[in-house]
Tab-separated table of C-alpha atoms and ligand atoms in Angstrom:
chain	number	residue	atom	x	y	z
A	27	MET	CA	145.517	180.150	250.647
A	28	ALA	CA	143.435	177.372	249.161
A	29	THR	CA	145.223	174.563	250.988
A	30	ALA	CA	142.055	172.473	251.277
A	31	GLU	CA	141.387	172.539	247.535
A	32	LEU	CA	145.053	171.873	246.785
A	33	VAL	CA	144.947	168.800	249.012
A	34	LEU	CA	141.890	167.629	247.061
A	35	GLY	CA	143.924	168.109	243.888
A	36	LEU	CA	146.804	166.132	245.338
A	37	LEU	CA	144.430	163.244	246.082
A	38	SER	CA	142.903	163.284	242.604
A	39	ALA	CA	145.442	160.786	241.245
A	40	GLY	CA	144.348	158.181	243.819
A	41	PRO	CA	144.248	157.383	247.546
A	42	ALA	CA	147.280	158.520	249.530
A	43	HIS	CA	148.776	158.973	253.002
A	44	GLY	CA	149.188	162.377	254.519
A	45	TYR	CA	152.891	162.002	253.882
A	46	ASP	CA	152.329	161.505	250.134
A	47	VAL	CA	150.116	164.585	250.086
A	48	LYS	CA	152.856	166.664	251.666
A	49	ARG	CA	155.487	165.312	249.296
A	50	GLY	CA	153.247	165.866	246.290
A	51	HIS	CA	152.663	169.467	247.323
A	52	ASP	CA	156.364	170.147	247.791
A	53	SER	CA	157.179	168.757	244.350
A	54	TRP	CA	154.411	170.784	242.686
A	55	PHE	CA	155.787	173.939	244.325
A	56	PRO	CA	159.491	173.360	244.813
A	57	ASP	CA	160.223	177.053	245.414
A	58	SER	CA	157.433	177.615	247.916
A	59	ARG	CA	157.511	176.955	251.614
A	60	PRO	CA	157.052	173.209	252.236
A	61	LEU	CA	153.655	172.152	253.529
A	62	ALA	CA	153.850	171.391	257.266
A	63	PHE	CA	152.737	167.929	258.426
A	64	GLY	CA	150.486	169.456	261.047
A	65	GLN	CA	148.713	171.455	258.385
A	66	VAL	CA	148.265	168.393	256.183
A	67	TYR	CA	146.603	166.424	258.964
A	68	THR	CA	144.336	169.204	260.188
A	69	THR	CA	143.300	169.858	256.584
A	70	LEU	CA	142.609	166.169	255.931
A	71	GLY	CA	140.624	165.996	259.179
A	72	ARG	CA	138.477	168.945	258.164
A	73	LEU	CA	137.972	167.564	254.652
A	74	GLU	CA	136.898	164.227	256.159
A	75	ARG	CA	134.419	165.961	258.465
A	76	ASP	CA	132.944	167.781	255.436
A	77	GLU	CA	132.755	164.468	253.526
A	78	LEU	CA	135.075	165.708	250.789
A	79	VAL	CA	137.551	162.906	251.523
A	80	GLU	CA	137.118	159.557	253.220
A	81	VAL	CA	139.389	157.139	255.022
A	82	VAL	CA	139.786	154.026	252.885
A	83	ASP	CA	142.417	152.216	254.943
A	84	ARG	CA	143.700	152.472	258.480
A	85	ALA	CA	146.573	150.223	259.506
A	86	SER	CA	146.212	148.508	262.903
A	87	GLU	CA	148.810	150.550	264.823
A	88	GLY	CA	146.906	153.699	264.061
A	89	GLY	CA	148.675	157.030	263.897
A	90	PRO	CA	147.785	159.548	261.195
A	91	GLU	CA	150.565	158.574	258.756
A	92	ARG	CA	148.995	155.122	258.476
A	93	THR	CA	145.676	156.494	257.371
A	94	VAL	CA	144.927	156.385	253.652
A	95	TYR	CA	142.575	159.038	252.315
A	96	ALA	CA	140.617	159.149	249.062
A	97	LEU	CA	138.466	161.771	247.329
A	98	THR	CA	134.705	161.360	247.616
A	99	ALA	CA	132.388	162.261	244.716
A	100	LYS	CA	131.569	165.448	246.598
A	101	GLY	CA	135.273	166.179	246.972
A	102	ARG	CA	135.853	165.678	243.265
A	103	GLU	CA	133.035	168.091	242.530
A	104	ARG	CA	134.467	170.729	244.879
A	105	LEU	CA	137.883	170.384	243.230
A	106	ALA	CA	136.439	170.772	239.725
A	107	ARG	CA	134.524	173.888	240.813
A	108	TRP	CA	137.632	175.423	242.378
A	109	LEU	CA	139.765	174.756	239.296
A	110	ALA	CA	137.172	176.337	236.993
A	111	GLU	CA	136.642	179.479	239.036
A	112	PRO	CA	138.554	182.607	237.913
A	113	ILE	CA	140.264	184.741	240.523
A	114	GLU	CA	139.448	188.396	241.225
A	115	PRO	CA	142.436	190.681	240.686
A	116	ALA	CA	144.120	191.435	243.996
A	117	PRO	CA	142.943	194.724	245.515
A	118	GLY	CA	145.508	197.433	244.760
A	119	GLY	CA	147.608	196.508	247.734
A	120	VAL	CA	150.787	198.459	248.030
A	121	ASP	CA	153.767	196.487	249.157
A	122	GLU	CA	156.802	197.612	251.066
A	123	MET	CA	158.780	198.509	247.957
A	124	VAL	CA	156.163	201.044	246.895
A	125	ARG	CA	156.005	202.493	250.397
A	126	LYS	CA	159.763	202.839	250.397
A	127	VAL	CA	159.899	204.672	247.081
A	128	VAL	CA	157.076	207.019	248.053
A	129	ALA	CA	158.797	207.704	251.363
A	130	THR	CA	162.093	208.302	249.558
A	131	ILE	CA	160.479	210.907	247.315
A	132	ARG	CA	158.577	212.576	250.149
A	133	THR	CA	161.671	212.833	252.303
A	134	GLY	CA	163.690	214.212	249.393
A	135	GLU	CA	166.230	211.376	249.509
A	136	ASP	CA	168.088	210.157	246.415
A	137	ALA	CA	166.233	207.123	245.092
A	138	SER	CA	168.806	206.053	242.498
A	139	ALA	CA	171.150	204.208	244.838
A	140	TYR	CA	168.207	202.347	246.299
A	141	LEU	CA	166.981	201.523	242.805
A	142	ALA	CA	170.347	200.045	241.858
A	143	ARG	CA	170.343	197.767	244.887
A	144	GLN	CA	166.739	196.726	244.344
A	145	ARG	CA	167.407	195.992	240.667
A	146	ALA	CA	170.445	193.926	241.537
A	147	ILE	CA	168.481	191.763	243.966
A	148	TYR	CA	165.548	191.254	241.611
A	149	LEU	CA	167.679	190.551	238.530
A	150	HIS	CA	169.741	188.147	240.570
A	151	ARG	CA	166.592	186.319	241.631
A	152	ILE	CA	165.328	186.137	238.026
A	153	ARG	CA	168.700	184.726	237.063
A	154	GLU	CA	168.437	182.048	239.742
A	155	LEU	CA	164.935	181.143	238.601
A	156	LYS	CA	166.207	180.776	235.054
A	157	SER	CA	169.149	178.593	235.898
A	158	ALA	CA	166.919	176.372	238.030
A	159	GLU	CA	164.633	175.978	235.024
A	160	ALA	CA	167.085	173.754	233.213
A	161	GLY	CA	166.788	171.005	235.817
A	162	GLY	CA	163.167	171.780	236.698
A	163	ASP	CA	160.536	169.081	236.334
A	164	SER	CA	157.054	168.947	234.767
A	165	SER	CA	155.219	171.971	236.120
A	166	SER	CA	157.692	173.808	238.344
A	167	TRP	CA	158.627	176.125	235.461
A	168	LEU	CA	155.056	177.445	235.626
A	169	VAL	CA	155.622	178.745	239.121
A	170	ARG	CA	159.082	180.078	238.247
A	171	ASP	CA	157.771	181.946	235.210
A	172	TYR	CA	155.058	183.452	237.363
A	173	VAL	CA	157.561	184.684	239.911
A	174	ALA	CA	160.011	185.958	237.255
A	175	LEU	CA	157.340	187.881	235.347
A	176	HIS	CA	156.083	189.515	238.539
A	177	LEU	CA	159.596	190.556	239.480
A	178	ASP	CA	159.888	192.007	235.965
A	179	ALA	CA	156.690	194.005	236.497
A	180	ASP	CA	158.087	195.412	239.753
A	181	LEU	CA	161.346	196.329	238.013
A	182	ARG	CA	159.485	198.156	235.262
A	183	TRP	CA	157.482	200.044	237.820
A	184	LEU	CA	160.707	201.037	239.593
A	185	ASP	CA	162.175	202.271	236.294
A	186	ARG	CA	159.193	204.434	235.567
A	187	ALA	CA	159.139	205.783	239.084
A	188	LEU	CA	162.777	206.754	238.839
A	189	ASP	CA	162.363	208.277	235.376
A	190	ARG	CA	159.548	210.459	236.583
A	191	ILE	CA	161.397	211.500	239.698
A	192	THR	CA	164.429	212.453	237.592
A	193	GLU	CA	162.274	214.385	235.118
A	194	GLN	CA	160.551	216.269	237.920
A	195	LYS	CA	163.884	217.190	239.432
A	196	GLU	CA	165.096	218.421	236.035
A	197	THR	CA	162.027	220.597	235.401
A	198	ASN	CA	162.103	222.011	238.950
A	199	ARG	CA	165.674	223.065	238.473
B	29	MET	CA	194.386	188.243	232.045
B	30	THR	CA	193.734	191.215	229.784
B	31	ASP	CA	190.269	192.667	229.443
B	32	ALA	CA	188.393	191.848	226.263
B	33	LEU	CA	187.251	195.451	226.160
B	34	GLU	CA	188.241	198.593	228.014
B	35	ILE	CA	186.277	201.789	227.445
B	36	GLN	CA	187.574	204.887	229.193
B	37	ARG	CA	185.747	208.207	229.510
B	38	VAL	CA	184.309	207.941	226.026
B	39	GLU	CA	182.418	210.947	224.670
B	40	TYR	CA	180.430	211.035	221.496
B	41	ALA	CA	178.272	213.783	220.013
B	42	TYR	CA	176.230	213.651	216.826
B	43	SER	CA	175.764	216.941	214.996
B	44	ARG	CA	172.846	217.912	217.231
B	45	ASP	CA	172.821	215.557	220.223
B	46	VAL	CA	175.475	214.630	222.753
B	47	ALA	CA	175.008	210.862	223.094
B	48	LEU	CA	177.850	209.870	225.453
B	49	ARG	CA	179.245	212.136	228.167
B	50	GLY	CA	182.237	210.215	229.486
B	51	VAL	CA	181.377	206.536	229.758
B	52	SER	CA	183.838	204.020	231.192
B	53	LEU	CA	183.322	200.281	231.112
B	54	GLY	CA	185.605	197.272	231.266
B	55	VAL	CA	184.590	193.813	230.087
B	56	ASP	CA	186.583	190.738	231.104
B	57	ALA	CA	187.305	187.914	228.685
B	58	GLY	CA	184.249	185.661	228.538
B	59	GLU	CA	182.110	188.009	230.629
B	60	ILE	CA	178.475	188.757	229.825
B	61	VAL	CA	177.447	192.383	230.327
B	62	ALA	CA	173.969	193.791	229.829
B	63	VAL	CA	173.749	197.444	228.810
B	64	THR	CA	170.331	198.803	229.722
B	65	GLY	CA	168.619	202.146	230.025
B	66	PRO	CA	165.793	204.213	228.532
B	67	SER	CA	165.476	204.943	224.806
B	68	GLY	CA	167.990	207.472	223.588
B	69	CYS	CA	170.327	207.099	226.580
B	70	GLY	CA	173.240	206.162	224.290
B	71	LYS	CA	173.345	202.348	224.314
B	72	SER	CA	173.694	201.878	220.560
B	73	THR	CA	176.173	204.737	220.308
B	74	LEU	CA	178.269	203.116	223.025
B	75	VAL	CA	178.231	199.788	221.195
B	76	HIS	CA	179.187	201.477	217.928
B	77	CYS	CA	182.101	203.247	219.591
B	78	ALA	CA	183.218	200.065	221.358
B	79	ALA	CA	183.024	198.051	218.135
B	80	GLY	CA	185.141	200.587	216.230
B	81	ILE	CA	182.269	201.642	213.968
B	82	LEU	CA	182.111	205.174	215.386
B	83	ARG	CA	185.177	207.135	216.468
B	84	PRO	CA	184.641	208.773	219.861
B	85	GLN	CA	185.583	212.449	220.100
B	86	ALA	CA	187.211	211.847	223.464
B	87	GLY	CA	188.291	208.883	225.565
B	88	THR	CA	189.757	205.554	224.529
B	89	VAL	CA	188.532	202.160	223.429
B	90	THR	CA	190.870	199.202	223.837
B	91	LEU	CA	189.686	196.047	222.129
B	92	ALA	CA	191.562	192.780	222.600
B	93	GLY	CA	194.543	194.793	223.805
B	94	ARG	CA	194.597	197.279	220.894
B	95	ASN	CA	193.860	200.966	221.469
B	96	LEU	CA	191.634	201.743	218.486
B	97	ALA	CA	192.644	205.405	218.365
B	98	GLU	CA	196.272	204.451	217.764
B	99	LEU	CA	195.545	202.218	214.766
B	100	THR	CA	195.530	203.102	211.093
B	101	GLU	CA	192.238	202.848	209.260
B	102	ALA	CA	193.301	199.505	207.763
B	103	GLU	CA	194.352	198.105	211.147
B	104	ARG	CA	191.119	199.262	212.715
B	105	THR	CA	189.108	197.497	210.025
B	106	ARG	CA	191.099	194.370	210.619
B	107	VAL	CA	190.528	194.435	214.393
B	108	ARG	CA	186.852	195.092	213.778
B	109	ARG	CA	186.567	192.149	211.407
B	110	THR	CA	188.479	189.646	213.510
B	111	GLN	CA	187.828	190.681	217.113
B	112	VAL	CA	184.240	191.923	216.955
B	113	GLY	CA	181.019	190.054	216.251
B	114	ILE	CA	177.764	191.946	215.873
B	115	VAL	CA	174.173	190.762	216.170
B	116	LEU	CA	171.360	193.231	215.552
B	117	GLN	CA	167.612	193.136	215.999
B	118	PHE	CA	166.743	191.730	212.586
B	119	GLY	CA	169.670	189.491	211.721
B	120	GLN	CA	170.828	191.892	208.972
B	121	LEU	CA	172.111	189.153	206.681
B	122	VAL	CA	173.051	189.851	203.063
B	123	PRO	CA	169.761	189.069	201.259
B	124	ASP	CA	171.155	187.403	198.134
B	125	LEU	CA	173.656	185.135	199.864
B	126	SER	CA	172.799	181.735	201.353
B	127	LEU	CA	173.068	181.347	205.125
B	128	LYS	CA	176.327	179.504	204.661
B	129	ASP	CA	177.836	182.228	202.472
B	130	ASN	CA	176.612	184.881	204.891
B	131	VAL	CA	178.437	183.177	207.732
B	132	ALA	CA	181.543	182.537	205.584
B	133	LEU	CA	181.687	186.188	204.481
B	134	PRO	CA	183.698	187.606	207.423
B	135	LEU	CA	186.326	184.905	206.841
B	136	LEU	CA	186.413	185.501	203.066
B	137	LEU	CA	186.930	189.223	203.690
B	138	GLU	CA	189.888	188.277	205.862
B	139	GLY	CA	191.395	186.300	202.961
B	140	HIS	CA	190.617	182.770	204.129
B	141	HIS	CA	190.295	180.101	201.439
B	142	ALA	CA	186.742	179.690	200.242
B	143	ALA	CA	186.547	175.988	201.055
B	144	ALA	CA	187.891	176.474	204.589
B	145	ALA	CA	185.616	179.454	205.160
B	146	ARG	CA	182.540	177.488	204.083
B	147	ARG	CA	183.543	174.554	206.260
B	148	ALA	CA	183.882	176.817	209.293
B	149	ALA	CA	180.556	178.472	208.402
B	150	LEU	CA	178.803	175.128	208.236
B	151	GLY	CA	180.315	174.167	211.581
B	152	TRP	CA	178.841	177.264	213.215
B	153	LEU	CA	175.485	176.808	211.497
B	154	GLU	CA	175.415	173.339	213.037
B	155	ARG	CA	176.212	174.693	216.488
B	156	VAL	CA	173.334	177.189	216.298
B	157	GLY	CA	170.947	174.580	214.902
B	158	VAL	CA	170.261	175.726	211.320
B	159	ALA	CA	172.716	173.554	209.350
B	160	GLU	CA	169.921	171.983	207.299
B	161	ASP	CA	169.047	175.452	205.972
B	162	SER	CA	172.606	176.364	205.054
B	163	GLU	CA	171.802	176.699	201.332
B	164	ALA	CA	168.618	178.735	201.851
B	165	LEU	CA	168.396	182.498	201.353
B	166	PRO	CA	167.515	184.626	204.401
B	167	SER	CA	164.151	185.532	202.819
B	168	GLU	CA	163.175	181.858	202.700
B	169	LEU	CA	163.510	181.454	206.478
B	170	SER	CA	161.897	182.760	209.651
B	171	GLY	CA	163.210	185.700	211.657
B	172	GLY	CA	164.359	183.313	214.363
B	173	GLN	CA	166.339	181.199	211.882
B	174	ASN	CA	167.949	184.339	210.453
B	175	GLN	CA	168.870	185.407	213.974
B	176	ARG	CA	170.553	182.058	214.559
B	177	ALA	CA	172.607	182.487	211.408
B	178	ALA	CA	173.507	186.007	212.549
B	179	VAL	CA	174.849	184.523	215.791
B	180	ALA	CA	176.942	182.065	213.750
B	181	ARG	CA	178.240	184.918	211.598
B	182	ALA	CA	179.168	186.944	214.686
B	183	LEU	CA	181.217	184.107	216.130
B	184	VAL	CA	182.835	182.564	213.067
B	185	THR	CA	185.995	184.678	213.255
B	186	GLY	CA	186.568	183.824	216.935
B	187	PRO	CA	186.089	187.414	218.149
B	188	ALA	CA	187.074	188.705	221.590
B	189	VAL	CA	183.699	190.417	221.999
B	190	VAL	CA	180.244	189.896	220.543
B	191	PHE	CA	177.985	192.947	220.648
B	192	ALA	CA	174.284	192.247	220.457
B	193	ASP	CA	172.050	195.321	220.106
B	194	GLU	CA	168.459	194.356	221.015
B	195	PRO	CA	168.901	190.891	219.472
B	196	THR	CA	165.588	189.738	220.933
B	197	GLY	CA	163.670	192.927	220.122
B	198	SER	CA	161.757	191.380	217.230
B	199	LEU	CA	160.983	188.063	218.944
B	200	ASP	CA	158.220	187.107	221.373
B	201	SER	CA	159.296	186.592	224.959
B	202	ARG	CA	159.775	182.830	224.824
B	203	ALA	CA	161.673	182.979	221.509
B	204	GLY	CA	163.640	185.908	222.902
B	205	GLU	CA	164.776	183.853	225.861
B	206	GLN	CA	165.737	180.947	223.626
B	207	MET	CA	167.708	183.372	221.468
B	208	MET	CA	169.452	184.693	224.562
B	209	GLU	CA	170.279	181.182	225.727
B	210	LEU	CA	171.768	180.492	222.298
B	211	LEU	CA	173.826	183.694	222.382
B	212	VAL	CA	175.153	182.968	225.848
B	213	ALA	CA	176.015	179.368	224.967
B	214	SER	CA	177.594	180.368	221.645
B	215	ALA	CA	179.680	183.147	223.157
B	216	ARG	CA	180.899	180.723	225.822
B	217	ASP	CA	181.543	178.101	223.161
B	218	GLY	CA	183.511	180.587	221.051
B	219	GLY	CA	185.348	182.044	224.075
B	220	ALA	CA	183.953	185.523	223.422
B	221	ALA	CA	182.751	188.140	225.886
B	222	LEU	CA	179.167	189.235	225.248
B	223	VAL	CA	177.844	192.782	225.483
B	224	ILE	CA	174.114	192.768	225.137
B	225	VAL	CA	171.934	195.855	224.778
B	226	THR	CA	168.404	195.265	225.954
B	227	HIS	CA	165.288	196.920	227.366
B	228	ASP	CA	164.093	193.605	228.698
B	229	ASN	CA	164.803	192.767	232.348
B	230	LEU	CA	164.274	189.066	231.710
B	231	ILE	CA	167.024	189.206	229.073
B	232	ALA	CA	169.335	191.386	231.185
B	233	ALA	CA	169.068	188.784	233.951
B	234	TYR	CA	171.238	186.423	231.894
B	235	ALA	CA	174.218	188.741	232.278
B	236	ASP	CA	176.989	188.612	234.870
B	237	ARG	CA	176.734	192.370	235.259
B	238	GLU	CA	174.301	195.135	234.374
B	239	VAL	CA	175.504	198.561	233.284
B	240	ARG	CA	172.691	201.043	233.155
B	241	LEU	CA	173.009	204.238	231.150
B	242	ARG	CA	171.011	207.384	231.530
B	243	ASP	CA	171.413	210.437	229.368
B	244	GLY	CA	174.881	209.465	228.159
B	245	VAL	CA	176.398	208.527	231.521
B	246	VAL	CA	176.575	205.321	233.556
B	247	GLN	CA	173.749	205.548	236.064
B	248	HIS	CA	174.725	202.397	237.893
B	249	GLU	CA	176.549	199.115	237.577
B	250	VAL	CA	175.453	195.992	239.437
B	251	ARG	CA	176.883	192.493	239.614
B	252	LEU	CA	174.392	189.688	239.084
B	253	SER	CA	176.505	186.548	239.070
C	305	ATP	N1	172.751	208.650	213.525
C	305	ATP	C1	172.414	209.607	214.396
C	305	ATP	N2	172.429	210.902	214.069
C	305	ATP	C2	172.114	211.843	214.958
C	305	ATP	N3	171.766	211.607	216.237
C	305	ATP	C3	171.726	210.333	216.636
C	305	ATP	C4	172.043	209.259	215.751
C	305	ATP	N4	171.933	208.094	216.429
C	305	ATP	C5	171.541	208.423	217.681
C	305	ATP	N5	171.434	209.758	217.821
C	305	ATP	C6	171.068	210.457	219.050
C	305	ATP	O1	171.977	210.097	220.084
C	305	ATP	C7	171.325	209.823	221.304
C	305	ATP	C8	171.609	208.403	221.734
C	305	ATP	O2	171.069	207.508	220.786
C	305	ATP	P1	171.296	205.937	220.807
C	305	ATP	O3	170.780	205.407	219.527
C	305	ATP	O4	172.697	205.642	221.163
C	305	ATP	O5	170.340	205.522	222.019
C	305	ATP	P2	169.826	204.088	222.478
C	305	ATP	O6	170.038	204.046	223.934
C	305	ATP	O7	170.422	203.029	221.646
C	305	ATP	O8	168.260	204.199	222.214
C	305	ATP	P3	167.201	203.047	221.814
C	305	ATP	O9	166.933	202.293	223.083
C	305	ATP	O10	166.003	203.834	221.390
C	305	ATP	O11	167.803	202.233	220.721
C	305	ATP	C9	169.862	210.139	221.054
C	305	ATP	O12	169.602	211.425	221.484
C	305	ATP	C10	169.717	210.021	219.557
C	305	ATP	O13	168.704	210.877	219.097
C	306	MG	MG1	169.615	201.626	220.290
């Protein structure tokens, strides 16, 4: 996870406290796990050490939430490079759903009941994502679309898997 | 509360293919049901039987409380015209009638006065957002605008059930979703149940329930709401 670069992005609008960074992150990604305070401060500390951010204000009482951070020129450069860089496709990792279906076939179990339950859960989730969209702000629909379209891809894979299993059963009969 | 639609053990065979092998499905008033399944599994045939367009060889279809098999041809036509709305993939409007006259047509066929029918048509064209094109011919408008008018036409009689067979099939995914949102809102607005046939999971996700067919039988039914 590119937390460091994301924090740079969150500081690009201007200097901010760690708390603002956390809040900014959570509003950019309302459906993701909230960013932990501890992680914000360790990340800011590391970015400061690497001269990607600098402390521009430190209130007298001290304490990390009083510290105001700003991007350095170097930090801005790093952010721009990260944003421009395309991502390699994920290596063909096989998640638990695929393992389950393969295991179902290999053990000769009936996959259709499992498929129905899996479809119900995924369709339900897509439905939730869609109804949230109405109230969603600026960019959160981007994340929701991403999640919904990936769930759709999984569902289509499940359909094809089940079709092929059924066809095989029919020809073996 | 009576069901908007009750299908019981319906069988239908074309001259060469058996399309439905005993399908049962109930749809509550105002409910949204997605009918999904691979090509050729019988979705369109089911919709045609449920809408009273095809007569099943076995089983019963009860629409808005009327068992279609027990009706005369004239009564069946009447139920079909007043209780059923249909939306297909490409709008299927009458090419030489304006949008307004297309939407008024189901009311005119039912013997409503022309002025009242046109007023109701204009009202529905407003609700689906194409009132300013009410005098245009279908060929002068985009596919999406035609689809909107088709939704208005399906709802103008205040049907118990709207059947939509791949209504988003000719639209890109964003336009398809907007179309679906319009259908859902319009059906709710008109108090109609909605039976939507689709291949698209993102469209099916709008439904309260998914009924999946395979080879002429219900493979599974899942509740989504
Ligand atoms: N008018 C027809 N005459 C003869 N056979 C037909 C006719 N319409 C459909 N069939 C056959 O009946 C079966 C079910 O077809 P149907 O059109 O109901 O499927 P569908 O699920 O709507 O498919 P699709 O997703 O491709 O629209 C198929 O085997 C098809 O070939
Ligand atoms: Mg069809």
